[in-house]
Short mmCIF file of C-alpha atoms and ligand atoms in Angstrom, two decimals:
data_model
loop_
_atom_site.label_atom_id
_atom_site.label_comp_id
_atom_site.label_asym_id
_atom_site.label_seq_id
_atom_site.Cartn_x
_atom_site.Cartn_y
_atom_site.Cartn_z
CA ASP A 500 97.52 26.42 69.12
CA ARG A 501 97.69 29.93 67.62
CA GLY A 502 97.22 33.59 68.47
CA SER A 503 96.57 36.90 66.77
CA VAL A 504 96.81 40.41 68.15
CA GLN A 505 96.35 43.88 66.63
CA ASN A 506 99.28 46.29 66.68
CA THR A 507 98.78 49.99 66.64
CA PRO A 508 101.32 52.55 65.47
CA LYS A 509 102.22 55.61 67.58
CA SER A 510 102.50 58.95 65.69
CA TYR A 511 104.96 58.93 62.78
CA ASP A 512 104.94 55.08 63.10
CA VAL A 513 107.79 55.54 65.60
CA GLU A 514 106.75 52.26 67.33
CA TYR A 515 103.90 49.75 67.29
CA LEU A 516 102.17 48.68 70.53
CA MET A 517 100.00 45.62 71.28
CA PRO A 518 97.79 44.71 74.31
CA VAL A 519 99.28 41.94 76.56
CA SER A 520 97.58 40.38 79.60
CA ILE A 521 99.78 39.44 82.59
CA GLY A 522 98.93 37.69 85.84
CA THR A 523 95.81 36.62 87.77
CA PRO A 524 93.47 38.56 87.70
CA SER A 525 94.87 39.77 84.40
CA GLN A 526 96.68 43.10 84.16
CA GLN A 527 96.58 44.50 80.59
CA LEU A 528 99.65 46.53 79.43
CA ASN A 529 100.52 47.92 76.02
CA LEU A 530 103.89 46.49 74.96
CA ASP A 531 106.29 47.00 72.03
CA LEU A 532 107.10 43.65 70.21
CA ASP A 533 110.82 43.91 69.47
CA THR A 534 112.55 41.30 67.23
CA GLY A 535 115.84 43.12 68.00
CA SER A 536 116.00 41.99 71.63
CA SER A 537 114.93 39.02 73.80
CA ASP A 538 113.77 40.30 77.13
CA LEU A 539 110.06 40.61 78.08
CA TRP A 540 110.11 43.54 80.57
CA VAL A 541 107.39 45.77 81.92
CA PHE A 542 106.95 48.97 83.85
CA SER A 543 106.17 47.82 87.40
CA THR A 544 105.23 48.97 90.89
CA LEU A 545 108.91 48.43 91.83
CA LEU A 546 109.82 51.64 90.00
CA LYS A 547 110.51 54.95 91.66
CA GLU A 548 107.59 57.33 90.91
CA SER A 549 109.96 59.76 89.24
CA MET A 550 110.61 57.17 86.52
CA VAL A 551 106.88 56.72 85.77
CA ASN A 552 104.90 59.10 83.53
CA GLY A 553 101.49 57.66 82.77
CA GLN A 554 102.53 54.06 82.02
CA THR A 555 100.44 51.12 83.31
CA LEU A 556 102.41 49.30 86.02
CA TYR A 557 102.53 45.51 86.51
CA ASP A 558 102.04 44.76 90.15
CA PRO A 559 103.34 41.22 90.95
CA ASN A 560 101.87 41.44 94.43
CA ALA A 561 98.38 41.75 92.92
CA SER A 562 98.85 38.58 90.89
CA THR A 563 98.07 35.20 92.60
CA THR A 564 100.08 33.42 89.90
CA ALA A 565 103.25 35.57 90.19
CA ASP A 566 106.32 33.84 91.61
CA LYS A 567 109.44 35.93 92.34
CA MET A 568 112.69 34.35 91.01
CA GLU A 569 114.77 35.00 94.04
CA GLY A 570 118.29 36.23 93.24
CA TYR A 571 117.51 36.87 89.58
CA THR A 572 118.11 40.30 87.98
CA TRP A 573 118.16 41.71 84.41
CA LYS A 574 119.64 44.77 82.73
CA ILE A 575 119.39 45.66 79.07
CA THR A 576 120.77 48.43 76.84
CA TYR A 577 119.30 49.03 73.41
CA GLY A 578 120.92 50.18 70.22
CA ASP A 579 119.69 53.75 70.85
CA GLN A 580 121.38 53.64 74.30
CA SER A 581 118.03 53.48 76.14
CA TYR A 582 118.13 51.01 79.00
CA SER A 583 116.11 49.30 81.77
CA SER A 584 116.74 46.83 84.61
CA GLY A 585 115.00 45.02 87.51
CA ASP A 586 113.86 41.77 89.02
CA VAL A 587 112.36 38.62 87.49
CA TYR A 588 108.98 36.98 88.16
CA ILE A 589 107.32 33.96 86.60
CA ASP A 590 103.67 34.65 85.69
CA THR A 591 101.08 33.89 83.07
CA VAL A 592 101.21 35.98 79.89
CA THR A 593 98.59 36.10 77.13
CA ILE A 594 99.03 37.75 73.75
CA GLY A 595 96.16 37.48 71.25
CA ASP A 596 94.50 34.48 73.02
CA LEU A 597 97.84 32.62 73.11
CA THR A 598 98.81 31.90 76.73
CA VAL A 599 102.22 30.94 78.22
CA SER A 600 101.64 29.99 81.80
CA THR A 601 105.21 30.17 83.05
CA GLN A 602 106.77 33.17 81.29
CA ALA A 603 109.67 35.12 82.75
CA VAL A 604 108.28 38.60 83.30
CA GLU A 605 111.04 41.07 83.96
CA ALA A 606 109.70 43.79 86.29
CA ALA A 607 111.55 47.11 85.92
CA LYS A 608 113.08 48.82 88.93
CA GLU A 609 114.93 51.39 86.77
CA VAL A 610 114.28 52.74 83.24
CA SER A 611 116.12 55.41 81.25
CA GLU A 612 114.54 58.79 80.49
CA GLU A 613 113.60 57.67 76.90
CA PHE A 614 111.25 55.09 78.38
CA THR A 615 109.91 57.34 81.10
CA ALA A 616 109.06 60.00 78.44
CA ASP A 617 107.20 57.41 76.26
CA SER A 618 103.95 57.35 78.30
CA ASP A 619 102.08 55.00 75.94
CA ASN A 620 104.76 52.24 76.12
CA ASP A 621 104.50 49.97 79.14
CA GLY A 622 107.43 47.73 78.12
CA LEU A 623 108.80 45.39 75.52
CA VAL A 624 108.24 41.81 74.35
CA GLY A 625 111.63 40.75 72.92
CA LEU A 626 111.17 38.17 70.21
CA GLY A 627 114.81 37.79 69.16
CA PHE A 628 116.55 34.59 70.11
CA GLY A 629 116.82 33.67 73.87
CA ILE A 630 120.63 33.43 73.67
CA ILE A 631 120.74 37.25 74.21
CA ASN A 632 118.25 37.42 77.09
CA THR A 633 119.92 39.41 79.90
CA ALA A 634 118.49 37.66 82.99
CA LYS A 635 121.08 36.38 85.44
CA PRO A 636 122.16 33.92 86.87
CA TYR A 637 120.35 32.05 84.06
CA LYS A 638 118.93 33.53 80.85
CA GLN A 639 115.26 33.13 80.20
CA LYS A 640 113.30 31.96 77.14
CA THR A 641 111.31 34.44 75.04
CA PHE A 642 107.53 34.33 74.93
CA PHE A 643 107.71 32.69 71.52
CA GLU A 644 110.24 30.06 72.51
CA LYS A 645 107.96 29.07 75.37
CA ALA A 646 104.89 29.01 73.16
CA MET A 647 106.54 27.36 70.07
CA PRO A 648 106.18 23.67 71.00
CA GLY A 649 102.39 24.06 71.28
CA LEU A 650 101.89 26.06 68.04
CA ASP A 651 100.42 24.70 64.82
CA SER A 652 103.51 26.04 63.01
CA PRO A 653 106.79 27.38 64.60
CA VAL A 654 106.34 30.88 63.12
CA PHE A 655 105.10 34.32 63.98
CA THR A 656 104.30 36.95 61.41
CA ALA A 657 104.51 40.79 61.41
CA ASP A 658 102.12 42.88 59.38
CA LEU A 659 102.95 46.46 60.20
CA LYS A 660 101.11 49.21 58.32
CA ALA A 661 101.79 52.89 57.61
CA GLY A 662 99.60 54.97 59.91
CA ALA A 663 97.07 52.17 60.51
CA PRO A 664 96.67 49.15 62.82
CA GLY A 665 98.21 45.89 61.62
CA ARG A 666 98.59 42.40 63.13
CA TYR A 667 101.03 39.99 64.77
CA ASN A 668 100.01 36.34 64.31
CA PHE A 669 101.53 33.40 66.19
CA GLY A 670 101.54 29.81 64.95
CA TYR A 671 100.16 30.29 61.47
CA ILE A 672 100.39 32.15 58.20
CA ASP A 673 97.32 34.17 57.12
CA ASP A 674 97.37 33.67 53.36
CA GLY A 675 94.96 36.59 52.97
CA ALA A 676 97.43 39.04 54.48
CA TYR A 677 99.87 39.15 51.57
CA SER A 678 100.01 39.12 47.79
CA GLY A 679 102.15 36.98 45.48
CA ASN A 680 104.59 34.48 46.99
CA ILE A 681 106.61 34.48 50.22
CA THR A 682 110.34 34.34 49.51
CA TYR A 683 112.32 32.65 52.33
CA VAL A 684 115.86 33.52 53.23
CA PRO A 685 118.14 31.76 55.73
CA VAL A 686 118.69 33.42 59.17
CA ASN A 687 121.92 33.32 61.22
CA SER A 688 120.82 33.48 64.91
CA THR A 689 124.35 33.30 66.39
CA ASP A 690 124.18 36.82 67.82
CA GLY A 691 120.53 36.46 68.82
CA PHE A 692 119.16 38.61 66.00
CA TRP A 693 117.11 37.73 62.90
CA ARG A 694 120.12 38.27 60.69
CA TRP A 695 119.91 37.66 56.92
CA VAL A 696 121.55 38.73 53.62
CA SER A 697 119.76 40.80 51.02
CA PRO A 698 121.15 40.31 47.50
CA GLY A 699 120.82 44.04 46.65
CA PHE A 700 118.73 47.10 46.00
CA GLN A 701 117.23 49.37 43.36
CA VAL A 702 116.45 53.10 43.54
CA GLY A 703 113.26 54.01 41.70
CA SER A 704 111.09 51.91 39.33
CA THR A 705 113.40 52.65 36.40
CA GLY A 706 116.74 52.25 38.27
CA SER A 707 119.02 49.34 37.71
CA PHE A 708 119.35 46.56 40.34
CA ASN A 709 122.60 46.84 42.37
CA SER A 710 123.88 43.31 43.20
CA THR A 711 125.55 43.82 46.57
CA ARG A 712 125.10 41.54 49.61
CA ILE A 713 123.62 43.56 52.48
CA HIS A 714 124.04 41.90 55.92
CA GLY A 715 121.32 43.06 58.34
CA ILE A 716 118.68 42.26 60.87
CA ALA A 717 114.87 42.42 60.75
CA ASP A 718 114.12 44.60 63.80
CA THR A 719 110.53 45.61 64.68
CA GLY A 720 111.92 47.69 67.58
CA THR A 721 113.94 50.11 65.49
CA THR A 722 111.94 52.85 63.72
CA LEU A 723 114.14 53.71 60.80
CA LEU A 724 115.88 51.87 57.93
CA LEU A 725 119.65 52.00 58.51
CA LEU A 726 121.66 50.96 55.39
CA PRO A 727 125.33 51.05 54.23
CA ASP A 728 126.63 54.47 53.25
CA GLY A 729 126.94 53.51 49.60
CA VAL A 730 123.24 52.55 49.45
CA CYS A 731 122.22 55.81 51.20
CA GLU A 732 124.32 57.84 48.74
CA ALA A 733 122.73 56.05 45.77
CA PHE A 734 119.24 56.81 47.12
CA TYR A 735 119.78 60.45 48.28
CA SER A 736 121.61 61.37 45.01
CA GLN A 737 118.21 61.03 43.34
CA ILE A 738 116.57 63.63 45.67
CA ALA A 739 117.25 67.16 44.50
CA SER A 740 117.14 68.89 47.86
CA ALA A 741 118.87 66.10 49.94
CA GLU A 742 121.76 67.02 52.16
CA TYR A 743 123.82 65.02 54.68
CA GLU A 744 123.59 67.21 57.84
CA PRO A 745 125.45 65.61 60.75
CA SER A 746 124.15 68.49 62.95
CA GLN A 747 120.61 67.25 62.26
CA GLY A 748 121.67 63.64 62.72
CA GLY A 749 121.86 62.57 59.13
CA TYR A 750 120.23 62.96 55.69
CA THR A 751 117.50 65.59 55.31
CA PHE A 752 115.60 67.06 52.37
CA GLU A 753 112.86 69.60 51.64
CA CYS A 754 109.58 68.07 52.89
CA ASP A 755 107.84 69.20 49.69
CA ASP A 756 110.48 67.63 47.49
CA SER A 757 108.47 65.63 45.06
CA THR A 758 111.42 63.61 43.72
CA ILE A 759 111.57 61.00 46.59
CA PRO A 760 111.93 57.71 44.73
CA ASP A 761 110.64 54.31 45.81
CA PHE A 762 113.35 52.03 47.26
CA TYR A 763 113.40 48.31 46.42
CA PHE A 764 115.32 45.68 48.36
CA GLY A 765 116.06 42.15 47.14
CA THR A 766 114.97 39.17 49.23
CA GLY A 767 116.08 36.34 46.96
CA ASN A 768 114.93 34.48 43.81
CA GLY A 769 114.77 37.84 41.96
CA GLN A 770 111.96 38.99 44.34
CA MET A 771 112.04 42.54 45.64
CA ILE A 772 110.06 44.50 48.25
CA ARG A 773 109.04 48.03 47.23
CA ILE A 774 109.17 50.74 49.92
CA PRO A 775 107.14 53.68 48.69
CA GLY A 776 108.96 56.95 48.66
CA SER A 777 106.33 58.34 51.02
CA TYR A 778 107.53 55.97 53.77
CA LEU A 779 111.08 57.40 53.38
CA SER A 780 110.20 60.84 54.60
CA TYR A 781 110.26 60.54 58.37
CA SER A 782 109.43 63.85 60.13
CA LYS A 783 110.19 67.56 60.15
CA THR A 784 113.64 68.24 61.41
CA ASP A 785 112.30 71.02 63.68
CA THR A 786 108.94 72.55 64.31
CA GLY A 787 108.17 74.91 61.50
CA SER A 788 111.14 73.74 59.45
CA SER A 789 110.67 73.12 55.71
CA ARG A 790 113.14 70.25 55.90
CA CYS A 791 112.37 66.59 56.74
CA PHE A 792 114.53 63.90 58.25
CA GLY A 793 115.03 60.91 55.98
CA GLY A 794 113.57 57.52 56.94
CA MET A 795 116.72 55.92 55.47
CA GLN A 796 120.01 56.69 57.36
CA SER A 797 123.46 55.32 57.55
CA ASP A 798 124.18 52.07 59.49
CA SER A 799 127.81 53.11 59.88
CA GLY A 800 127.43 53.48 63.64
CA VAL A 801 125.95 50.00 64.04
CA GLY A 802 128.07 47.64 62.04
CA PHE A 803 125.29 46.05 60.03
CA THR A 804 122.04 47.05 58.39
CA ILE A 805 118.85 47.38 60.39
CA TRP A 806 115.57 46.72 58.50
CA GLY A 807 113.43 48.66 60.94
CA ASP A 808 109.71 49.55 60.82
CA ILE A 809 110.07 51.71 57.71
CA ALA A 810 111.09 48.63 55.72
CA LEU A 811 108.96 46.11 57.60
CA LYS A 812 105.73 48.05 57.05
CA ALA A 813 106.19 47.57 53.26
CA ALA A 814 106.07 43.79 53.69
CA PHE A 815 104.40 40.75 55.24
CA VAL A 816 107.24 39.13 57.22
CA VAL A 817 107.34 35.54 58.52
CA PHE A 818 109.72 34.99 61.44
CA ASP A 819 110.19 31.22 61.19
CA GLN A 820 112.09 30.17 64.29
CA GLY A 821 111.43 26.47 63.69
CA ASN A 822 113.44 26.56 60.42
CA GLU A 823 115.63 29.62 61.16
CA GLN A 824 114.47 31.52 58.15
CA LEU A 825 112.69 34.79 57.30
CA GLY A 826 109.82 34.97 54.78
CA TRP A 827 109.20 38.18 52.82
CA ALA A 828 106.09 39.00 50.76
CA GLU A 829 104.51 42.13 49.29
CA LYS A 830 101.02 42.97 50.46
O1 45M B 1810 117.84 47.92 70.27
C1 45M B 1810 117.66 47.49 69.20
N1 45M B 1810 116.39 47.16 68.77
N2 45M B 1810 115.31 47.35 69.57
C2 45M B 1810 115.02 48.52 70.20
N3 45M B 1810 115.58 49.67 69.91
C3 45M B 1810 115.05 50.71 70.77
C4 45M B 1810 114.11 50.03 71.78
C5 45M B 1810 113.97 48.62 71.29
C6 45M B 1810 118.82 47.10 68.31
C7 45M B 1810 119.06 45.81 68.06
C8 45M B 1810 120.14 45.47 67.26
C9 45M B 1810 120.94 46.51 66.77
BR1 45M B 1810 122.46 46.02 65.72
C10 45M B 1810 120.72 47.82 67.03
C11 45M B 1810 119.58 48.08 67.78
#
């Protein structure tokens, strides 16, 4: 079996949403596929109205295939301190013509203000490893873990694009979606993330390659690229107007600064992925400001590097759960 679904970026590529059908008759919600977490949760009719702001609500009482898991609850807090919590139902879930008939659907009873304010986002599909699912008394499998045994190949792929729709595929690799070869790197799933080691980086096409092992996770749910301080310093030292402004939340530079270099990261076997300099200017710091917030920021608050959407949209990425490896290709 296999599946394929379009993903659509929100403004500034802050997140990517995909249509998901839940229940019978089907209820379609737009969800954020997040490889940095492992709960599938949705805005639901269980929420207080004050927490809802335009989102589509899953109504388990309107689904003939919904079964409430009595006594089960869930509560999750994300790296940006946003959170949600609620009850657990079993229902049928379809993503891109791939159906899991007994998926744990976590119906929200409470969401933090960040989620309430994001009116296009009806919830998340966590495709990290099930070991970090937050359901109690027993953790639940991810959508991919439930689908995997029936798939042609135990992989899903992420093709995120800058300012344009891309695709998530399940169970197969579309050889037309990438150029050159796919370089595979081992993944350590102990903490539930897609954690891997990059052999190093290069700033600009004429820069030298810096061999330094960068431990990090591939996270579709994080917008920016969070890297060690030394790597950020090497990059921003090449931008004439760059400043580290803690009051603005990190590195900024003049939006019209034409010296933003490309950033390359190693994946293995000498292969590198090139992130165009244009991807590394994120947004204006304030309305009317001439300064822009950098797409690359320090990972010092996190403890390891996060290869978020800014890095992922420069590549075709294979999340190979069957072999616990990540595949990286240019496109
Ligand atoms: O929460 C994380 N990723 N997903 C999402 N962020 C915001 C909404 C969804 C995340 C995961 C691991 C680390 Br380390 C830091 C952050």
